[in-house]
Amino acid sequence: MNSTEHTLLAERIHQLIKQLSAGLYERVDAMRLSLLAALAGESVFLLGPPGIAKSMLARRLISAFESGNSFEYLMTRFSTPEEVFGPLSIKALKDQGSYLRLTQGYLPEADVVFLDEIWKASPAILNTLLTVINEKTFKNGQQISKVPMKLLISASNELPEQDASLDALYDRLLLRLYLGRIREKGNFQAMITAEGHNSHQIDPGLKISDKEYQYWQSQIDHVQFPTECFEKLFSLKESLELMALESDDEQTKRSLYISDRRWKKSVRLLKTSALFNGRNSIDASDLLLLRDCLWRDLAGRQVIYQLFEEFSAQSAFDQDQLIGKTSQLKQQLSKLRKRLREEFSSSFSFEEQGRLRKKNSYSFPFHQARRFQFQGKQDLLKLVFLETNEALTEHPMEPGQWAYVPARLFARRIKSGQCELTGYLNGRKKPQMLRFAIEGKQLVGKDIANHGIRAAIVCDPAPEPGLLKQLRQELSELNQQTAPLERELKQLLQRFTQGSHNHFVPSSLLDRAESSFSELTVTLGDIQHQLEHVSPLMDNLNQLWPE
């Protein structure tokens, strides 16, 4: 196929899914996946209580094919092979002595098959089904004929018992979907008030001919499986095997067992997804389809669903390396800010005074504090806030915050552990009320929400020689790391946007991946915001103690 054919095929399948899903409430994902199974020539198992539109899926899917024949049957313990594969031909038995079945209108001549309550079938039926699914052939007497079956949908309200004969068939039902009752109020209302929801029309131009179907089957084999995607698949395989190995529960080990045959069949399903999404190679979005191929029971389904939630959010689209780099950068910035607070914040000593009525008193070597003048005011202290707090000032985007306060008034009032006085914030001529407190023997300014912001009283002597130079170097290195990370995020997001339009993957998984990119964007933005406020603070400190 050329690129134009790929694009037209993808759009056609998109339109076909829309028409097949019309009027189906909370069943769109099941319809998409069932159509994918049909396009791949695979089988589906639906688990869920009666009356949840399992048979409707099969009936709708038959309308996707031009010359489709369907077969539907409800299994019971008394079902016979004749009811599924066709009655014996009395004429052939009398005239030729041949044991032949009349298969017209039965499973061997159907394109789409729906077998409800499949685990109630007799061993004779199940064993014949095994051959039909494995080889797509049906042995009728001495004749072996090809079965046109494109899709087998089986259903039950229970899982198969632990039985070797059932395990063999169950392992060949590639896609496993759990369907529950409709949950959303709006969907439930639409469902119970809808009229004629079973009737729908598929545009003739969208229907799949036998010739097209056979051609597509040959094209699936040409879809590439890139090494990068294989490594991710193998990582998922190792994760599941490790979970099973570390579990002490035999049922959990059994729940997480996945045969080599199932992995191989799954890869063909991924190739089918790639082809009908207009691609000639598997990508990360296709790997998400494995979620509904690998679970065996409801306990294993919960584990595997959680694994794929994490896979989609962390590594499916190569977020993991960027998440690690961003997390490391955030930690380094946090350490730098913490060191700034610890090295420069002003520490007070504490004394208890009074014998009968004990009174707290805090002291500080104010004789070492520098004195400043501003607006004609003399004997002012300069306090530098070591963190930016947007609730401290009416100009929230203003970085590098500091204040002038009257030295004697401040020294007297802060002894009690807290004080409120008029000062000048960030060099503004208009004074404003400022609040301070001692928390853990450290001086803090108080914002309007009563949160403390570490503060430093500008004093002599200067801090440790070379300290500011070292911190400025660390800050410069952090600033240099942000631009490459932002470029990497942009590239990954662009790749994700281009590759996330997958017709078959449940939207919840793609939404989880998209959320992870949003979280990365917010985290990098927050880091950049912090850096933009730490830089002026560092400049401010460097002006006070130049090196």
Coordinates of C-alpha atoms in Angstrom, one line a residue:
M1 CA 0.0 0.0 0.0
N2 CA 1.1 3.5 -0.7
S3 CA 0.6 6.4 1.7
T4 CA -2.6 7.6 0.0
E5 CA -4.1 4.1 0.3
H6 CA -3.1 3.9 3.9
T7 CA -4.8 7.3 4.6
L8 CA -8.0 6.4 2.8
L9 CA -8.2 3.0 4.5
A10 CA -7.8 4.6 8.0
E11 CA -10.6 7.1 7.2
R12 CA -12.8 4.4 6.0
I13 CA -12.4 2.3 9.1
H14 CA -13.0 5.4 11.2
Q15 CA -16.3 6.1 9.5
L16 CA -17.3 2.4 9.7
I17 CA -16.7 2.4 13.5
K18 CA -18.8 5.5 13.8
Q19 CA -21.8 3.9 12.0
L20 CA -21.4 0.5 13.8
S21 CA -21.3 2.3 17.2
A22 CA -24.3 4.5 16.6
G23 CA -26.8 4.1 19.5
L24 CA -24.5 1.9 21.5
Y25 CA -24.1 3.3 25.0
E26 CA -20.9 2.5 26.8
R27 CA -20.2 -0.2 24.3
V28 CA -18.1 1.8 21.8
D29 CA -14.8 0.3 23.0
A30 CA -16.2 -3.2 22.7
M31 CA -17.4 -2.5 19.2
R32 CA -14.0 -1.1 18.1
L33 CA -12.1 -4.0 19.5
S34 CA -14.5 -6.6 18.1
L35 CA -14.1 -5.0 14.7
L36 CA -10.4 -5.1 15.1
A37 CA -10.6 -8.8 15.9
A38 CA -12.7 -9.4 12.8
L39 CA -10.2 -7.5 10.6
A40 CA -7.4 -9.7 12.1
G41 CA -9.4 -12.9 11.8
E42 CA -9.3 -13.4 15.6
S43 CA -11.8 -14.3 18.3
V44 CA -13.4 -12.4 21.1
F45 CA -14.7 -13.5 24.5
L46 CA -17.3 -11.3 26.3
L47 CA -17.7 -11.7 30.0
G48 CA -20.7 -10.2 31.7
P49 CA -24.3 -10.7 32.9
P50 CA -27.2 -11.3 30.6
G51 CA -28.9 -8.4 28.8
I52 CA -25.9 -6.2 28.2
A53 CA -25.9 -6.1 24.3
K54 CA -23.5 -8.9 23.7
S55 CA -25.5 -10.4 20.9
M56 CA -26.1 -6.9 19.4
L57 CA -22.4 -6.5 18.9
A58 CA -22.3 -9.6 16.8
R59 CA -25.4 -8.7 14.8
R60 CA -24.0 -5.2 14.0
L61 CA -20.6 -6.5 13.0
I62 CA -22.1 -8.8 10.3
S63 CA -23.5 -5.6 8.6
A64 CA -19.9 -4.5 8.1
F65 CA -19.4 -7.2 5.4
E66 CA -20.9 -7.2 2.0
S67 CA -21.7 -10.9 1.8
G68 CA -21.8 -11.6 5.4
N69 CA -23.6 -14.6 6.9
S70 CA -24.1 -14.9 10.6
F71 CA -24.7 -17.7 13.0
E72 CA -25.9 -17.3 16.5
Y73 CA -26.6 -19.9 19.1
L74 CA -27.2 -20.1 22.9
M75 CA -25.4 -23.1 24.3
T76 CA -26.9 -25.4 26.9
R77 CA -25.7 -28.6 28.5
F78 CA -27.9 -30.5 26.0
S79 CA -26.7 -28.8 22.8
T80 CA -25.6 -31.2 20.1
P81 CA -23.0 -30.8 17.3
E82 CA -25.9 -30.9 14.8
E83 CA -27.4 -27.7 16.2
V84 CA -24.1 -25.9 15.7
F85 CA -22.4 -27.5 12.7
G86 CA -25.5 -28.7 10.8
P87 CA -27.5 -31.9 10.7
L88 CA -26.3 -35.1 9.1
S89 CA -27.3 -35.7 5.4
I90 CA -29.5 -38.7 5.4
K91 CA -29.2 -38.8 1.6
A92 CA -25.4 -38.9 1.6
L93 CA -25.5 -41.5 4.3
K94 CA -27.9 -43.7 2.3
D95 CA -26.5 -43.2 -1.2
Q96 CA -22.8 -42.9 -0.5
G97 CA -22.4 -44.1 3.0
S98 CA -20.8 -40.8 3.8
Y99 CA -21.0 -39.1 7.1
L100 CA -21.7 -35.5 5.9
R101 CA -23.3 -32.5 7.5
L102 CA -25.6 -30.0 5.8
T103 CA -23.7 -26.9 6.8
Q104 CA -25.7 -24.2 5.0
G105 CA -27.0 -21.7 7.6
Y106 CA -24.7 -23.1 10.3
L107 CA -21.4 -22.2 11.8
P108 CA -19.1 -23.7 9.0
E109 CA -20.5 -21.3 6.5
A110 CA -20.8 -18.1 8.6
D111 CA -18.7 -15.0 8.5
V112 CA -19.5 -13.8 12.0
V113 CA -20.4 -16.3 14.7
F114 CA -21.9 -15.6 18.1
L115 CA -22.0 -18.4 20.7
D116 CA -23.6 -17.4 24.0
E117 CA -22.9 -19.3 27.2
I118 CA -20.0 -21.1 25.5
W119 CA -18.7 -22.9 28.5
K120 CA -22.0 -24.9 28.7
A121 CA -21.2 -26.6 25.4
S122 CA -20.4 -30.3 25.2
P123 CA -16.8 -31.5 24.7
A124 CA -17.7 -32.6 21.2
I125 CA -18.7 -29.1 20.2
L126 CA -15.7 -27.5 22.0
N127 CA -13.2 -29.9 20.4
T128 CA -14.6 -29.1 16.9
L129 CA -14.5 -25.4 17.7
L130 CA -10.8 -25.7 18.6
T131 CA -10.0 -27.0 15.1
V132 CA -12.1 -24.3 13.5
I133 CA -10.4 -21.5 15.3
N134 CA -6.9 -23.0 15.0
E135 CA -6.9 -23.9 11.3
K136 CA -10.0 -22.1 9.9
T137 CA -11.1 -25.4 8.4
F138 CA -14.0 -27.8 9.1
K139 CA -13.8 -31.5 8.5
N140 CA -17.1 -32.7 7.0
G141 CA -16.8 -36.5 6.5
Q142 CA -13.7 -37.0 4.4
Q143 CA -13.8 -33.5 3.1
I144 CA -11.9 -30.6 4.7
S145 CA -13.3 -27.2 3.7
K146 CA -12.2 -23.7 4.5
V147 CA -14.3 -21.8 7.0
P148 CA -15.1 -18.2 6.0
M149 CA -15.4 -17.2 9.6
K150 CA -13.9 -13.7 10.1
L151 CA -14.9 -13.3 13.7
L152 CA -16.0 -15.6 16.5
I153 CA -17.7 -13.8 19.4
S154 CA -18.2 -16.0 22.4
A155 CA -19.9 -14.9 25.6
S156 CA -20.6 -16.1 29.1
N157 CA -21.5 -14.7 32.5
E158 CA -18.8 -16.8 34.1
L159 CA -15.2 -17.8 33.4
P160 CA -14.3 -21.3 32.4
E161 CA -13.5 -23.8 35.1
Q162 CA -10.0 -25.0 35.6
D163 CA -10.1 -27.7 33.0
A164 CA -7.5 -28.6 30.4
S165 CA -10.1 -29.0 27.7
L166 CA -11.5 -25.5 28.4
D167 CA -8.1 -23.9 28.8
A168 CA -7.1 -24.9 25.3
L169 CA -10.1 -23.1 23.8
Y170 CA -10.0 -20.2 26.2
D171 CA -6.4 -19.4 25.3
R172 CA -7.3 -19.1 21.7
L173 CA -10.0 -16.4 22.3
L174 CA -7.6 -13.5 21.9
L175 CA -9.5 -10.5 23.0
R176 CA -11.3 -10.6 26.4
L177 CA -13.7 -7.9 27.2
Y178 CA -15.7 -7.4 30.4
L179 CA -19.1 -5.7 29.9
G180 CA -21.2 -4.4 32.8
R181 CA -24.4 -2.6 33.0
I182 CA -24.7 1.0 31.8
R183 CA -23.5 3.3 34.5
E184 CA -23.9 6.9 33.3
K185 CA -27.2 8.4 34.0
G186 CA -27.5 10.2 30.6
N187 CA -26.6 7.0 28.7
F188 CA -29.1 5.0 30.7
Q189 CA -31.9 7.4 30.0
A190 CA -31.0 7.5 26.3
M191 CA -30.9 3.7 26.2
I192 CA -34.3 3.1 27.8
T193 CA -36.0 5.8 25.8
A194 CA -34.5 5.0 22.4
E195 CA -36.7 3.4 19.8
G196 CA -35.5 1.0 17.2
H197 CA -31.9 1.1 18.5
N198 CA -31.2 -2.2 16.8
S199 CA -31.9 -0.8 13.4
H200 CA -29.1 1.0 11.7
Q201 CA -27.7 1.4 8.2
I202 CA -24.1 1.0 7.0
D203 CA -23.2 3.0 3.9
P204 CA -22.6 0.5 1.0
G205 CA -19.3 2.1 0.2
L206 CA -18.0 1.3 3.7
K207 CA -18.9 -2.4 3.6
I208 CA -16.0 -4.8 3.3
S209 CA -15.9 -7.2 0.4
D210 CA -14.4 -10.7 0.5
K211 CA -11.8 -9.6 -2.0
E212 CA -10.7 -6.6 0.1
Y213 CA -10.7 -8.7 3.2
Q214 CA -8.3 -11.3 1.7
Y215 CA -6.1 -8.6 0.3
W216 CA -5.9 -6.9 3.7
Q217 CA -4.9 -10.2 5.4
S218 CA -1.9 -10.4 3.1
Q219 CA -1.0 -6.8 3.9
I220 CA -1.0 -7.4 7.7
D221 CA 2.0 -9.6 7.4
H222 CA 4.0 -6.8 5.8
V223 CA 3.5 -4.4 8.8
Q224 CA 6.8 -3.8 10.6
F225 CA 7.4 -4.4 14.3
P226 CA 10.1 -1.9 15.3
T227 CA 12.8 -2.8 17.8
E228 CA 11.8 0.1 20.0
C229 CA 8.2 -1.3 20.3
F230 CA 9.5 -4.8 20.8
E231 CA 11.6 -3.7 23.8
K232 CA 8.6 -2.1 25.4
L233 CA 6.5 -5.2 24.8
F234 CA 9.3 -7.4 26.3
S235 CA 9.5 -5.0 29.3
L236 CA 5.7 -5.5 29.9
K237 CA 6.2 -9.3 29.6
E238 CA 9.1 -9.2 32.2
S239 CA 7.0 -7.1 34.5
L240 CA 4.1 -9.6 34.5
E241 CA 6.4 -12.6 34.9
L242 CA 8.1 -10.9 37.8
M243 CA 4.7 -10.2 39.5
A244 CA 3.8 -13.8 39.1
L245 CA 7.2 -15.0 40.4
E246 CA 7.1 -12.8 43.5
S247 CA 3.5 -13.8 44.4
D248 CA 3.0 -16.5 47.0
D249 CA -0.6 -17.1 45.8
E250 CA -1.0 -19.9 43.3
Q251 CA -4.2 -18.3 41.9
T252 CA -2.3 -15.1 41.2
K253 CA 0.4 -17.0 39.4
R254 CA -2.2 -18.7 37.3
S255 CA -4.0 -15.4 36.6
L256 CA -0.8 -13.8 35.3
Y257 CA 0.3 -16.8 33.1
I258 CA 0.4 -15.8 29.4
S259 CA 1.3 -18.4 26.8
D260 CA 3.8 -17.8 24.0
R261 CA 1.0 -18.5 21.6
R262 CA -1.1 -15.6 23.0
W263 CA 1.9 -13.2 22.7
K264 CA 2.4 -14.3 19.1
K265 CA -1.3 -13.9 18.2
S266 CA -1.3 -10.5 20.0
V267 CA 1.4 -9.2 17.8
R268 CA -0.7 -9.9 14.7
L269 CA -3.5 -8.0 16.3
L270 CA -1.1 -5.0 16.8
K271 CA -0.1 -5.2 13.2
T272 CA -3.7 -5.2 12.1
S273 CA -4.3 -2.1 14.3
A274 CA -1.3 -0.3 12.6
L275 CA -2.5 -1.2 9.1
F276 CA -6.1 0.1 9.7
N277 CA -4.8 3.2 11.3
G278 CA -2.9 4.1 8.1
R279 CA 0.6 3.0 9.2
N280 CA 3.1 0.4 7.9
S281 CA 4.6 -0.2 11.4
I282 CA 3.4 -0.8 14.9
D283 CA 3.7 2.2 17.3
A284 CA 3.3 2.7 21.0
S285 CA -0.5 3.3 20.8
D286 CA -0.9 -0.2 19.4
L287 CA 0.8 -1.7 22.4
L288 CA -2.0 -0.4 24.6
L289 CA -4.3 -3.0 22.9
L290 CA -2.4 -5.7 24.8
R291 CA -4.4 -4.8 27.9
D292 CA -7.4 -6.7 26.7
C293 CA -5.4 -9.6 25.3
L294 CA -3.5 -10.6 28.4
W295 CA -5.9 -11.0 31.4
R296 CA -7.3 -14.4 32.3
D297 CA -9.7 -13.7 35.2
L298 CA -11.0 -10.7 37.0
A299 CA -8.2 -10.6 39.6
G300 CA -5.6 -10.7 36.8
R301 CA -7.6 -8.1 34.8
Q302 CA -7.3 -5.7 37.7
V303 CA -3.5 -6.2 37.9
I304 CA -3.0 -5.9 34.2
Y305 CA -5.3 -2.8 33.9
Q306 CA -3.2 -1.1 36.6
L307 CA 0.0 -2.1 34.8
F308 CA -1.2 -0.5 31.5
E309 CA -2.4 2.6 33.3
E310 CA 1.2 3.1 34.5
F311 CA 2.6 2.0 31.2
S312 CA 0.5 4.6 29.3
A313 CA 1.4 7.3 31.8
Q314 CA 5.1 6.6 32.2
S315 CA 6.8 4.8 29.3
A316 CA 4.5 4.0 26.4
F317 CA 5.3 7.3 24.7
D318 CA 8.9 7.6 26.1
Q319 CA 7.9 9.8 29.0
D320 CA 9.9 7.9 31.5
Q321 CA 13.3 9.4 30.7
L322 CA 11.9 13.0 30.7
I323 CA 10.0 12.3 33.9
G324 CA 13.3 11.2 35.5
K325 CA 15.2 14.2 34.3
T326 CA 12.5 16.6 35.3
S327 CA 12.2 15.0 38.8
Q328 CA 16.0 15.2 39.2
L329 CA 15.9 18.9 38.2
K330 CA 13.1 19.6 40.6
Q331 CA 15.0 17.9 43.4
Q332 CA 18.2 19.9 42.7
L333 CA 16.2 23.1 42.6
S334 CA 14.5 22.2 45.9
K335 CA 17.9 21.6 47.5
L336 CA 19.2 24.9 46.2
R337 CA 16.3 26.8 47.6
K338 CA 16.6 24.9 50.9
R339 CA 20.3 25.8 51.2
L340 CA 19.5 29.5 50.5
R341 CA 17.0 29.5 53.3
E342 CA 19.3 27.7 55.7
E343 CA 22.5 29.7 54.9
F344 CA 20.9 33.1 54.8
S345 CA 17.9 33.1 57.1
S346 CA 18.2 34.9 60.4
S347 CA 18.3 32.7 63.5
F348 CA 17.1 34.0 66.9
S349 CA 18.0 32.7 70.3
F350 CA 15.3 31.9 72.9
E351 CA 15.1 32.7 76.6
E352 CA 12.4 32.2 79.2
Q353 CA 12.0 35.2 81.5
G354 CA 10.1 35.8 84.7
R355 CA 9.6 33.4 87.7
L356 CA 5.8 33.6 88.2
R357 CA 4.6 34.5 84.8
K358 CA 7.0 33.1 82.3
K359 CA 7.5 35.2 79.3
N360 CA 9.1 34.1 76.0
S361 CA 11.9 36.4 74.7
Y362 CA 13.8 36.2 71.5
S363 CA 17.1 37.9 70.9
F364 CA 19.3 38.7 67.9
P365 CA 22.7 40.5 67.5
F366 CA 21.1 43.6 66.0
H367 CA 24.4 45.4 66.5
Q368 CA 25.7 43.4 63.5
A369 CA 22.7 44.5 61.3
R370 CA 23.4 47.1 58.7
R371 CA 21.4 50.4 58.8
F372 CA 19.8 51.9 55.7
Q373 CA 18.0 55.1 54.9
F374 CA 15.0 55.5 52.6
Q375 CA 12.5 58.3 51.9
G376 CA 14.2 60.5 54.4
K377 CA 13.9 57.8 57.1
Q378 CA 17.0 56.8 59.0
D379 CA 18.0 53.7 61.0
L380 CA 16.2 51.2 58.8
L381 CA 16.8 47.4 58.7
K382 CA 16.7 45.7 55.3
L383 CA 15.0 42.3 55.4
V384 CA 15.3 40.0 52.4
F385 CA 12.6 37.4 51.8
L386 CA 14.3 34.1 50.8
E387 CA 11.2 32.8 49.0
T388 CA 8.8 34.5 46.6
N389 CA 5.2 34.5 48.0
E390 CA 2.5 35.9 45.8
A391 CA 0.3 36.6 48.7
L392 CA 2.8 38.9 50.4
T393 CA 2.3 41.8 48.0
E394 CA -0.4 43.2 45.8
H395 CA 2.1 42.8 42.9
P396 CA 2.3 39.0 42.8
M397 CA 4.6 38.6 39.8
E398 CA 7.3 40.8 41.4
P399 CA 10.4 38.7 42.1
G400 CA 13.3 39.4 44.6
Q401 CA 11.1 40.7 47.5
W402 CA 12.6 42.7 50.3
A403 CA 11.5 45.3 52.8
Y404 CA 12.8 48.3 54.9
V405 CA 11.5 48.4 58.6
P406 CA 12.4 50.7 61.5
A407 CA 15.3 49.1 63.3
R408 CA 14.5 49.9 67.0
L409 CA 10.8 49.3 66.7
F410 CA 11.4 46.0 65.0
A411 CA 14.0 44.9 67.5
R412 CA 11.7 45.7 70.4
R413 CA 8.6 44.1 69.1
I414 CA 10.0 40.9 67.6
K415 CA 11.3 39.9 71.1
S416 CA 7.8 38.5 71.8
G417 CA 8.0 36.2 68.8
Q418 CA 5.8 38.2 66.5
C419 CA 5.2 41.7 65.5
E420 CA 3.3 44.0 63.1
L421 CA 4.6 47.3 61.9
T422 CA 4.7 49.6 58.9
G423 CA 7.5 49.1 56.3
Y424 CA 8.4 49.7 52.7
L425 CA 8.2 46.7 50.5
N426 CA 10.4 46.4 47.4
G427 CA 11.4 50.0 47.5
R428 CA 7.9 51.5 47.1
K429 CA 7.3 54.9 48.5
K430 CA 4.0 54.0 49.9
P431 CA 4.4 52.1 53.2
Q432 CA 2.3 49.1 54.1
M433 CA 1.6 47.0 57.1
L434 CA 4.0 44.0 57.4
R435 CA 3.8 41.1 59.9
F436 CA 6.7 39.0 61.1
A437 CA 7.2 36.0 63.5
I438 CA 9.7 33.6 64.9
E439 CA 9.1 30.0 63.8
G440 CA 11.5 27.4 64.9
K441 CA 13.9 30.2 65.9
Q442 CA 13.9 31.4 62.3
L443 CA 12.6 34.8 61.2
V444 CA 9.6 34.6 58.8
G445 CA 7.4 37.2 57.1
K446 CA 3.7 36.4 57.2
D447 CA 1.4 36.6 54.1
I448 CA -2.3 37.2 54.1
A449 CA -3.0 33.5 54.7
N450 CA -0.6 33.5 57.7
H451 CA 2.0 31.4 55.9
G452 CA 5.6 32.0 56.9
I453 CA 8.3 33.1 54.4
R454 CA 11.9 32.8 55.5
A455 CA 13.6 36.2 55.9
A456 CA 17.1 37.4 56.3
I457 CA 18.3 40.5 58.2
V458 CA 21.1 42.1 56.2
C459 CA 24.1 41.9 58.6
D460 CA 27.8 42.1 58.6
P461 CA 30.0 40.1 58.4
A462 CA 29.2 38.6 55.0
P463 CA 28.2 34.9 54.7
E464 CA 30.7 32.2 54.1
P465 CA 33.2 33.4 51.5
G466 CA 32.6 31.9 48.1
L467 CA 29.1 30.6 49.1
L468 CA 27.1 32.9 46.8
K469 CA 29.4 32.3 43.9
Q470 CA 28.9 28.5 44.4
L471 CA 25.1 28.9 44.6
R472 CA 25.0 31.2 41.5
Q473 CA 27.0 28.5 39.6
E474 CA 24.5 25.8 40.7
L475 CA 21.6 28.1 39.6
S476 CA 23.2 28.7 36.2
E477 CA 23.6 25.0 35.7
L478 CA 19.9 24.5 36.5
N479 CA 18.9 27.2 34.1
Q480 CA 20.9 25.6 31.4
Q481 CA 19.0 22.3 31.9
T482 CA 15.5 23.6 31.4
A483 CA 15.7 24.6 27.7
P484 CA 16.8 21.0 26.5
L485 CA 14.0 19.5 28.6
E486 CA 11.4 21.8 27.1
R487 CA 12.6 20.9 23.6
E488 CA 12.5 17.2 24.5
L489 CA 8.9 17.6 25.9
K490 CA 7.8 19.4 22.7
Q491 CA 9.2 16.7 20.5
L492 CA 7.6 13.9 22.6
L493 CA 4.3 15.7 22.6
Q494 CA 4.4 16.2 18.9
R495 CA 5.1 12.5 18.4
F496 CA 2.3 11.5 20.7
T497 CA -0.2 13.8 19.0
Q498 CA 0.7 12.4 15.6
G499 CA 0.6 8.8 16.8
S500 CA -2.3 8.8 19.3
H501 CA -5.1 8.8 16.8
N502 CA -5.7 5.1 17.1
H503 CA -9.2 3.9 16.1
F504 CA -9.2 0.9 18.4
V505 CA -7.5 1.9 21.6
P506 CA -9.9 2.8 24.5
S507 CA -9.8 6.6 25.0
S508 CA -9.2 6.3 28.7
L509 CA -5.7 4.9 28.1
L510 CA -4.8 7.7 25.6
D511 CA -6.3 10.2 28.0
R512 CA -3.9 8.9 30.7
A513 CA -0.9 9.4 28.5
E514 CA -2.1 12.9 27.5
S515 CA -2.5 13.7 31.2
S516 CA 1.1 12.6 31.8
F517 CA 2.3 15.1 29.2
S518 CA 0.1 17.8 30.8
E519 CA 1.7 17.0 34.2
L520 CA 5.1 17.3 32.7
T521 CA 4.3 20.6 31.1
V522 CA 3.0 21.9 34.4
T523 CA 6.1 20.6 36.3
L524 CA 8.5 22.2 33.8
G525 CA 6.5 25.4 33.9
D526 CA 6.7 25.4 37.7
I527 CA 10.4 24.8 37.7
Q528 CA 10.9 27.7 35.2
H529 CA 8.7 29.9 37.4
Q530 CA 10.8 29.1 40.5
L531 CA 14.0 29.7 38.7
E532 CA 12.7 33.1 37.5
H533 CA 12.2 34.1 41.1
V534 CA 15.4 32.6 42.5
S535 CA 17.6 34.5 40.0
P536 CA 16.5 38.0 41.3
L537 CA 16.9 36.8 44.9
M538 CA 20.4 35.6 44.1
D539 CA 21.1 39.0 42.4
N540 CA 19.8 40.8 45.4
L541 CA 21.9 38.8 47.8
N542 CA 25.0 39.4 45.6
Q543 CA 24.4 43.1 45.6
L544 CA 24.3 43.0 49.4
W545 CA 27.4 40.8 49.7
P546 CA 29.3 41.3 46.5
E547 CA 32.1 38.7 45.8

